[in-house]
mmCIF file with all atom_site columns, C-alpha atoms in Angstrom:
data_model
loop_
_atom_site.group_PDB
_atom_site.id
_atom_site.type_symbol
_atom_site.label_atom_id
_atom_site.label_alt_id
_atom_site.label_comp_id
_atom_site.label_asym_id
_atom_site.label_entity_id
_atom_site.label_seq_id
_atom_site.pdbx_PDB_ins_code
_atom_site.Cartn_x
_atom_site.Cartn_y
_atom_site.Cartn_z
_atom_site.occupancy
_atom_site.B_iso_or_equiv
_atom_site.pdbx_formal_charge
_atom_site.auth_seq_id
_atom_site.auth_comp_id
_atom_site.auth_asym_id
_atom_site.auth_atom_id
_atom_site.pdbx_PDB_model_num
ATOM 1   C CA . MET A 1 1   ? 7.209   23.481 58.575 1.00 0.00 ? 1   MET A CA 1
ATOM 2   C CA . LYS A 1 2   ? 4.469   22.342 56.483 1.00 0.00 ? 2   LYS A CA 1
ATOM 3   C CA . ARG A 1 3   ? 1.019   23.585 57.411 1.00 0.00 ? 3   ARG A CA 1
ATOM 4   C CA . ALA A 1 4   ? -1.041  20.566 58.458 1.00 0.00 ? 4   ALA A CA 1
ATOM 5   C CA . SER A 1 5   ? -4.882  20.615 56.810 1.00 0.00 ? 5   SER A CA 1
ATOM 6   C CA . ILE A 1 6   ? -6.994  21.540 60.112 1.00 0.00 ? 6   ILE A CA 1
ATOM 7   C CA . SER A 1 7   ? -10.511 21.364 61.068 1.00 0.00 ? 7   SER A CA 1
ATOM 8   C CA . VAL A 1 8   ? -11.940 23.239 64.230 1.00 0.00 ? 8   VAL A CA 1
ATOM 9   C CA . ARG A 1 9   ? -15.409 22.617 65.669 1.00 0.00 ? 9   ARG A CA 1
ATOM 10  C CA . ARG A 1 10  ? -17.296 23.468 68.362 1.00 0.00 ? 10  ARG A CA 1
ATOM 11  C CA . ILE A 1 11  ? -18.246 20.300 70.763 1.00 0.00 ? 11  ILE A CA 1
ATOM 12  C CA . CYS A 1 12  ? -21.946 20.312 70.930 1.00 0.00 ? 12  CYS A CA 1
ATOM 13  C CA . PRO A 1 13  ? -24.196 19.266 74.146 1.00 0.00 ? 13  PRO A CA 1
ATOM 14  C CA . GLY A 1 14  ? -24.150 15.471 74.048 1.00 0.00 ? 14  GLY A CA 1
ATOM 15  C CA . GLU A 1 15  ? -21.110 14.806 71.628 1.00 0.00 ? 15  GLU A CA 1
ATOM 16  C CA . ASP A 1 16  ? -18.213 12.966 73.714 1.00 0.00 ? 16  ASP A CA 1
ATOM 17  C CA . THR A 1 17  ? -15.868 15.060 75.070 1.00 0.00 ? 17  THR A CA 1
ATOM 18  C CA . THR A 1 18  ? -13.134 12.646 75.791 1.00 0.00 ? 18  THR A CA 1
ATOM 19  C CA . ALA A 1 19  ? -10.472 14.118 73.321 1.00 0.00 ? 19  ALA A CA 1
ATOM 20  C CA . ALA A 1 20  ? -10.998 17.484 74.727 1.00 0.00 ? 20  ALA A CA 1
ATOM 21  C CA . GLU A 1 21  ? -10.780 16.138 78.311 1.00 0.00 ? 21  GLU A CA 1
ATOM 22  C CA . GLU A 1 22  ? -7.576  14.349 77.250 1.00 0.00 ? 22  GLU A CA 1
ATOM 23  C CA . LEU A 1 23  ? -5.990  17.658 75.527 1.00 0.00 ? 23  LEU A CA 1
ATOM 24  C CA . LEU A 1 24  ? -7.083  19.604 78.733 1.00 0.00 ? 24  LEU A CA 1
ATOM 25  C CA . ILE A 1 25  ? -5.773  17.296 80.969 1.00 0.00 ? 25  ILE A CA 1
ATOM 26  C CA . ARG A 1 26  ? -2.483  17.394 78.994 1.00 0.00 ? 26  ARG A CA 1
ATOM 27  C CA . PHE A 1 27  ? -2.210  20.927 78.631 1.00 0.00 ? 27  PHE A CA 1
ATOM 28  C CA . PHE A 1 28  ? -2.962  21.437 82.723 1.00 0.00 ? 28  PHE A CA 1
ATOM 29  C CA . ARG A 1 29  ? -0.076  19.305 83.295 1.00 0.00 ? 29  ARG A CA 1
ATOM 30  C CA . GLU A 1 30  ? 2.251   20.906 81.245 1.00 0.00 ? 30  GLU A CA 1
ATOM 31  C CA . GLU A 1 31  ? 1.479   24.333 82.493 1.00 0.00 ? 31  GLU A CA 1
ATOM 32  C CA . ALA A 1 32  ? 1.712   23.058 86.179 1.00 0.00 ? 32  ALA A CA 1
ATOM 33  C CA . PHE A 1 33  ? -1.575  23.732 87.152 1.00 0.00 ? 33  PHE A CA 1
ATOM 34  C CA . SER A 1 34  ? -2.602  21.461 90.286 1.00 0.00 ? 34  SER A CA 1
ATOM 35  C CA . THR A 1 35  ? -6.459  21.118 89.276 1.00 0.00 ? 35  THR A CA 1
ATOM 36  C CA . PRO A 1 36  ? -7.287  17.413 89.386 1.00 0.00 ? 36  PRO A CA 1
ATOM 37  C CA . ASN A 1 37  ? -7.906  15.771 86.423 1.00 0.00 ? 37  ASN A CA 1
ATOM 38  C CA . THR A 1 38  ? -11.492 14.344 87.898 1.00 0.00 ? 38  THR A CA 1
ATOM 39  C CA . MET A 1 39  ? -12.398 18.216 88.139 1.00 0.00 ? 39  MET A CA 1
ATOM 40  C CA . ILE A 1 40  ? -11.106 18.975 84.752 1.00 0.00 ? 40  ILE A CA 1
ATOM 41  C CA . ILE A 1 41  ? -13.281 15.910 83.182 1.00 0.00 ? 41  ILE A CA 1
ATOM 42  C CA . GLN A 1 42  ? -16.102 17.334 85.439 1.00 0.00 ? 42  GLN A CA 1
ATOM 43  C CA . HIS A 1 43  ? -15.821 21.037 84.357 1.00 0.00 ? 43  HIS A CA 1
ATOM 44  C CA . CYS A 1 44  ? -15.392 19.905 80.961 1.00 0.00 ? 44  CYS A CA 1
ATOM 45  C CA . ARG A 1 45  ? -18.687 17.890 80.383 1.00 0.00 ? 45  ARG A CA 1
ATOM 46  C CA . ALA A 1 46  ? -20.339 21.041 82.211 1.00 0.00 ? 46  ALA A CA 1
ATOM 47  C CA . LEU A 1 47  ? -18.953 23.474 79.926 1.00 0.00 ? 47  LEU A CA 1
ATOM 48  C CA . VAL A 1 48  ? -20.020 22.068 76.662 1.00 0.00 ? 48  VAL A CA 1
ATOM 49  C CA . GLN A 1 49  ? -23.807 22.377 77.789 1.00 0.00 ? 49  GLN A CA 1
ATOM 50  C CA . LEU A 1 50  ? -23.322 26.236 78.509 1.00 0.00 ? 50  LEU A CA 1
ATOM 51  C CA . GLY A 1 51  ? -24.674 28.136 75.779 1.00 0.00 ? 51  GLY A CA 1
ATOM 52  C CA . SER A 1 52  ? -22.584 30.711 76.716 1.00 0.00 ? 52  SER A CA 1
ATOM 53  C CA . CYS A 1 53  ? -19.359 28.926 76.445 1.00 0.00 ? 53  CYS A CA 1
ATOM 54  C CA . GLY A 1 54  ? -17.814 27.049 73.905 1.00 0.00 ? 54  GLY A CA 1
ATOM 55  C CA . LEU A 1 55  ? -15.397 24.070 73.582 1.00 0.00 ? 55  LEU A CA 1
ATOM 56  C CA . PHE A 1 56  ? -13.546 24.283 70.430 1.00 0.00 ? 56  PHE A CA 1
ATOM 57  C CA . ILE A 1 57  ? -11.388 21.286 69.247 1.00 0.00 ? 57  ILE A CA 1
ATOM 58  C CA . ALA A 1 58  ? -8.837  21.398 66.455 1.00 0.00 ? 58  ALA A CA 1
ATOM 59  C CA . GLU A 1 59  ? -8.441  18.173 64.168 1.00 0.00 ? 59  GLU A CA 1
ATOM 60  C CA . SER A 1 60  ? -6.037  16.962 61.736 1.00 0.00 ? 60  SER A CA 1
ATOM 61  C CA . SER A 1 61  ? -6.120  13.542 59.878 1.00 0.00 ? 61  SER A CA 1
ATOM 62  C CA . GLY A 1 62  ? -8.454  12.295 62.368 1.00 0.00 ? 62  GLY A CA 1
ATOM 63  C CA . GLN A 1 63  ? -6.443  13.079 65.684 1.00 0.00 ? 63  GLN A CA 1
ATOM 64  C CA . ALA A 1 64  ? -7.257  16.035 67.985 1.00 0.00 ? 64  ALA A CA 1
ATOM 65  C CA . ILE A 1 65  ? -4.214  18.264 67.946 1.00 0.00 ? 65  ILE A CA 1
ATOM 66  C CA . GLY A 1 66  ? -5.522  21.130 69.610 1.00 0.00 ? 66  GLY A CA 1
ATOM 67  C CA . ILE A 1 67  ? -8.303  22.797 72.076 1.00 0.00 ? 67  ILE A CA 1
ATOM 68  C CA . ALA A 1 68  ? -9.633  26.039 73.307 1.00 0.00 ? 68  ALA A CA 1
ATOM 69  C CA . THR A 1 69  ? -11.869 27.248 75.848 1.00 0.00 ? 69  THR A CA 1
ATOM 70  C CA . VAL A 1 70  ? -14.186 30.387 75.913 1.00 0.00 ? 70  VAL A CA 1
ATOM 71  C CA . SER A 1 71  ? -16.597 31.418 78.504 1.00 0.00 ? 71  SER A CA 1
ATOM 72  C CA . MET A 1 72  ? -18.544 35.033 78.824 1.00 0.00 ? 72  MET A CA 1
ATOM 73  C CA . GLN A 1 73  ? -19.647 37.467 81.512 1.00 0.00 ? 73  GLN A CA 1
ATOM 74  C CA . TYR A 1 74  ? -21.723 40.253 81.454 1.00 0.00 ? 74  TYR A CA 1
ATOM 75  C CA . GLY A 1 75  ? -20.683 43.591 83.166 1.00 0.00 ? 75  GLY A CA 1
ATOM 76  C CA . ILE A 1 76  ? -21.185 47.284 83.323 1.00 0.00 ? 76  ILE A CA 1
ATOM 77  C CA . GLU A 1 77  ? -17.693 48.104 81.676 1.00 0.00 ? 77  GLU A CA 1
ATOM 78  C CA . TYR A 1 78  ? -17.850 45.865 78.485 1.00 0.00 ? 78  TYR A CA 1
ATOM 79  C CA . GLY A 1 79  ? -21.339 44.353 78.393 1.00 0.00 ? 79  GLY A CA 1
ATOM 80  C CA . TRP A 1 80  ? -20.756 40.830 77.372 1.00 0.00 ? 80  TRP A CA 1
ATOM 81  C CA . LEU A 1 81  ? -17.248 40.138 77.311 1.00 0.00 ? 81  LEU A CA 1
ATOM 82  C CA . GLY A 1 82  ? -15.525 36.948 76.574 1.00 0.00 ? 82  GLY A CA 1
ATOM 83  C CA . GLU A 1 83  ? -12.337 35.082 78.089 1.00 0.00 ? 83  GLU A CA 1
ATOM 84  C CA . MET A 1 84  ? -10.632 32.390 76.131 1.00 0.00 ? 84  MET A CA 1
ATOM 85  C CA . ASP A 1 85  ? -9.570  30.542 79.260 1.00 0.00 ? 85  ASP A CA 1
ATOM 86  C CA . ASP A 1 86  ? -7.581  27.447 77.380 1.00 0.00 ? 86  ASP A CA 1
ATOM 87  C CA . LEU A 1 87  ? -5.738  27.500 74.212 1.00 0.00 ? 87  LEU A CA 1
ATOM 88  C CA . TYR A 1 88  ? -3.449  24.464 73.772 1.00 0.00 ? 88  TYR A CA 1
ATOM 89  C CA . VAL A 1 89  ? -1.802  22.879 70.979 1.00 0.00 ? 89  VAL A CA 1
ATOM 90  C CA . VAL A 1 90  ? -0.087  19.678 71.176 1.00 0.00 ? 90  VAL A CA 1
ATOM 91  C CA . PRO A 1 91  ? 4.082   19.918 70.565 1.00 0.00 ? 91  PRO A CA 1
ATOM 92  C CA . SER A 1 92  ? 4.045   18.241 67.304 1.00 0.00 ? 92  SER A CA 1
ATOM 93  C CA . HIS A 1 93  ? 1.793   20.542 65.715 1.00 0.00 ? 93  HIS A CA 1
ATOM 94  C CA . ARG A 1 94  ? 2.838   23.952 67.018 1.00 0.00 ? 94  ARG A CA 1
ATOM 95  C CA . GLY A 1 95  ? 3.848   26.257 64.540 1.00 0.00 ? 95  GLY A CA 1
ATOM 96  C CA . MET A 1 96  ? 1.257   25.063 62.040 1.00 0.00 ? 96  MET A CA 1
ATOM 97  C CA . GLY A 1 97  ? -1.093  27.573 62.324 1.00 0.00 ? 97  GLY A CA 1
ATOM 98  C CA . VAL A 1 98  ? -3.390  25.373 64.625 1.00 0.00 ? 98  VAL A CA 1
ATOM 99  C CA . ALA A 1 99  ? -3.620  27.754 67.590 1.00 0.00 ? 99  ALA A CA 1
ATOM 100 C CA . ARG A 1 100 ? -4.720  30.515 65.126 1.00 0.00 ? 100 ARG A CA 1
ATOM 101 C CA . GLU A 1 101 ? -7.622  28.612 63.641 1.00 0.00 ? 101 GLU A CA 1
ATOM 102 C CA . LEU A 1 102 ? -8.971  28.248 67.029 1.00 0.00 ? 102 LEU A CA 1
ATOM 103 C CA . VAL A 1 103 ? -8.454  31.548 67.981 1.00 0.00 ? 103 VAL A CA 1
ATOM 104 C CA . VAL A 1 104 ? -10.915 32.293 64.654 1.00 0.00 ? 104 VAL A CA 1
ATOM 105 C CA . ALA A 1 105 ? -13.131 29.944 65.899 1.00 0.00 ? 105 ALA A CA 1
ATOM 106 C CA . VAL A 1 106 ? -13.286 31.117 69.342 1.00 0.00 ? 106 VAL A CA 1
ATOM 107 C CA . GLU A 1 107 ? -13.698 35.023 67.746 1.00 0.00 ? 107 GLU A CA 1
ATOM 108 C CA . THR A 1 108 ? -16.672 33.936 65.566 1.00 0.00 ? 108 THR A CA 1
ATOM 109 C CA . PHE A 1 109 ? -18.383 32.566 68.454 1.00 0.00 ? 109 PHE A CA 1
ATOM 110 C CA . LEU A 1 110 ? -17.829 35.457 70.524 1.00 0.00 ? 110 LEU A CA 1
ATOM 111 C CA . LYS A 1 111 ? -19.265 37.908 67.742 1.00 0.00 ? 111 LYS A CA 1
ATOM 112 C CA . GLN A 1 112 ? -22.049 35.646 67.365 1.00 0.00 ? 112 GLN A CA 1
ATOM 113 C CA . GLN A 1 113 ? -23.177 35.813 71.100 1.00 0.00 ? 113 GLN A CA 1
ATOM 114 C CA . GLY A 1 114 ? -22.711 39.779 70.950 1.00 0.00 ? 114 GLY A CA 1
ATOM 115 C CA . ALA A 1 115 ? -19.319 39.980 72.954 1.00 0.00 ? 115 ALA A CA 1
ATOM 116 C CA . SER A 1 116 ? -17.508 43.201 72.630 1.00 0.00 ? 116 SER A CA 1
ATOM 117 C CA . GLY A 1 117 ? -14.360 41.642 72.904 1.00 0.00 ? 117 GLY A CA 1
ATOM 118 C CA . TYR A 1 118 ? -12.284 39.272 75.170 1.00 0.00 ? 118 TYR A CA 1
ATOM 119 C CA . GLN A 1 119 ? -9.488  38.693 77.102 1.00 0.00 ? 119 GLN A CA 1
ATOM 120 C CA . VAL A 1 120 ? -6.775  35.870 78.004 1.00 0.00 ? 120 VAL A CA 1
ATOM 121 C CA . THR A 1 121 ? -4.815  35.511 80.731 1.00 0.00 ? 121 THR A CA 1
ATOM 122 C CA . LEU A 1 122 ? -1.044  34.774 80.729 1.00 0.00 ? 122 LEU A CA 1
ATOM 123 C CA . THR A 1 123 ? 0.415   33.151 83.669 1.00 0.00 ? 123 THR A CA 1
ATOM 124 C CA . PRO A 1 124 ? 4.191   33.651 84.880 1.00 0.00 ? 124 PRO A CA 1
ATOM 125 C CA . HIS A 1 125 ? 4.966   29.815 83.501 1.00 0.00 ? 125 HIS A CA 1
ATOM 126 C CA . SER A 1 126 ? 3.414   30.375 80.323 1.00 0.00 ? 126 SER A CA 1
ATOM 127 C CA . GLU A 1 127 ? 5.466   33.617 79.600 1.00 0.00 ? 127 GLU A CA 1
ATOM 128 C CA . LYS A 1 128 ? 8.872   32.115 81.029 1.00 0.00 ? 128 LYS A CA 1
ATOM 129 C CA . THR A 1 129 ? 8.180   28.862 79.057 1.00 0.00 ? 129 THR A CA 1
ATOM 130 C CA . ARG A 1 130 ? 6.761   29.981 75.942 1.00 0.00 ? 130 ARG A CA 1
ATOM 131 C CA . GLY A 1 131 ? 6.807   33.682 75.547 1.00 0.00 ? 131 GLY A CA 1
ATOM 132 C CA . LEU A 1 132 ? 3.181   33.864 74.887 1.00 0.00 ? 132 LEU A CA 1
ATOM 133 C CA . ARG A 1 133 ? 3.078   37.560 75.546 1.00 0.00 ? 133 ARG A CA 1
ATOM 134 C CA . GLU A 1 134 ? 4.707   38.073 72.107 1.00 0.00 ? 134 GLU A CA 1
ATOM 135 C CA . PHE A 1 135 ? 2.043   35.512 70.327 1.00 0.00 ? 135 PHE A CA 1
ATOM 136 C CA . TYR A 1 136 ? -0.685  37.140 71.711 1.00 0.00 ? 136 TYR A CA 1
ATOM 137 C CA . GLY A 1 137 ? 0.781   40.516 70.424 1.00 0.00 ? 137 GLY A CA 1
ATOM 138 C CA . LYS A 1 138 ? 0.729   39.318 67.085 1.00 0.00 ? 138 LYS A CA 1
ATOM 139 C CA . LEU A 1 139 ? -2.879  38.235 67.204 1.00 0.00 ? 139 LEU A CA 1
ATOM 140 C CA . GLY A 1 140 ? -3.846  41.770 68.510 1.00 0.00 ? 140 GLY A CA 1
ATOM 141 C CA . PHE A 1 141 ? -3.976  41.547 71.876 1.00 0.00 ? 141 PHE A CA 1
ATOM 142 C CA . SER A 1 142 ? -2.730  44.065 74.079 1.00 0.00 ? 142 SER A CA 1
ATOM 143 C CA . THR A 1 143 ? -2.269  44.408 78.214 1.00 0.00 ? 143 THR A CA 1
ATOM 144 C CA . GLU A 1 144 ? -4.251  46.637 79.921 1.00 0.00 ? 144 GLU A CA 1
ATOM 145 C CA . GLY A 1 145 ? -2.179  47.021 82.890 1.00 0.00 ? 145 GLY A CA 1
ATOM 146 C CA . ARG A 1 146 ? -4.298  45.189 85.269 1.00 0.00 ? 146 ARG A CA 1
ATOM 147 C CA . GLU A 1 147 ? -3.532  42.412 87.582 1.00 0.00 ? 147 GLU A CA 1
ATOM 148 C CA . ILE A 1 148 ? -5.795  39.434 88.318 1.00 0.00 ? 148 ILE A CA 1
ATOM 149 C CA . PHE A 1 149 ? -6.144  38.503 91.964 1.00 0.00 ? 149 PHE A CA 1
ATOM 150 C CA . HIS A 1 150 ? -7.957  35.161 93.090 1.00 0.00 ? 150 HIS A CA 1
ATOM 151 C CA . ARG A 1 151 ? -9.525  33.776 96.153 1.00 0.00 ? 151 ARG A CA 1
ATOM 152 C CA . GLU A 1 152 ? -10.539 30.135 96.791 1.00 0.00 ? 152 GLU A CA 1
ATOM 153 C CA . LEU A 1 153 ? -14.384 30.004 98.006 1.00 0.00 ? 153 LEU A CA 1
#
């Protein structure tokens, strides 16, 4: 496939988040998450206001083609640690390096914030449908063998 001309930027407070919201809604539906659209939009708008978080959009020829979100937490084990919460590229632009460009932008942001590292979470659905374990392995990620447990509040 021909590599597209890609630009990636962090969406700043006060900027329009509509394109990011649309990509995140599309991502959540493709991954079979049940989060309501209204909540995705609300959280997207809140995230862009937080200095410890980042919302990155990839564009090509003026079209939004990918999105990545990252947040940070502070803990005893790692100090500042990031988590790339969402990474999505529209199907027509997959395999063209868009995801890698988004990852580079996320890593640059995390380094600037003083993070010691970051993590991603693979869902069984994403592994089954897209084989993302191999993709993230090629980017230098490895499993720690930990499981994530979740409880609604």
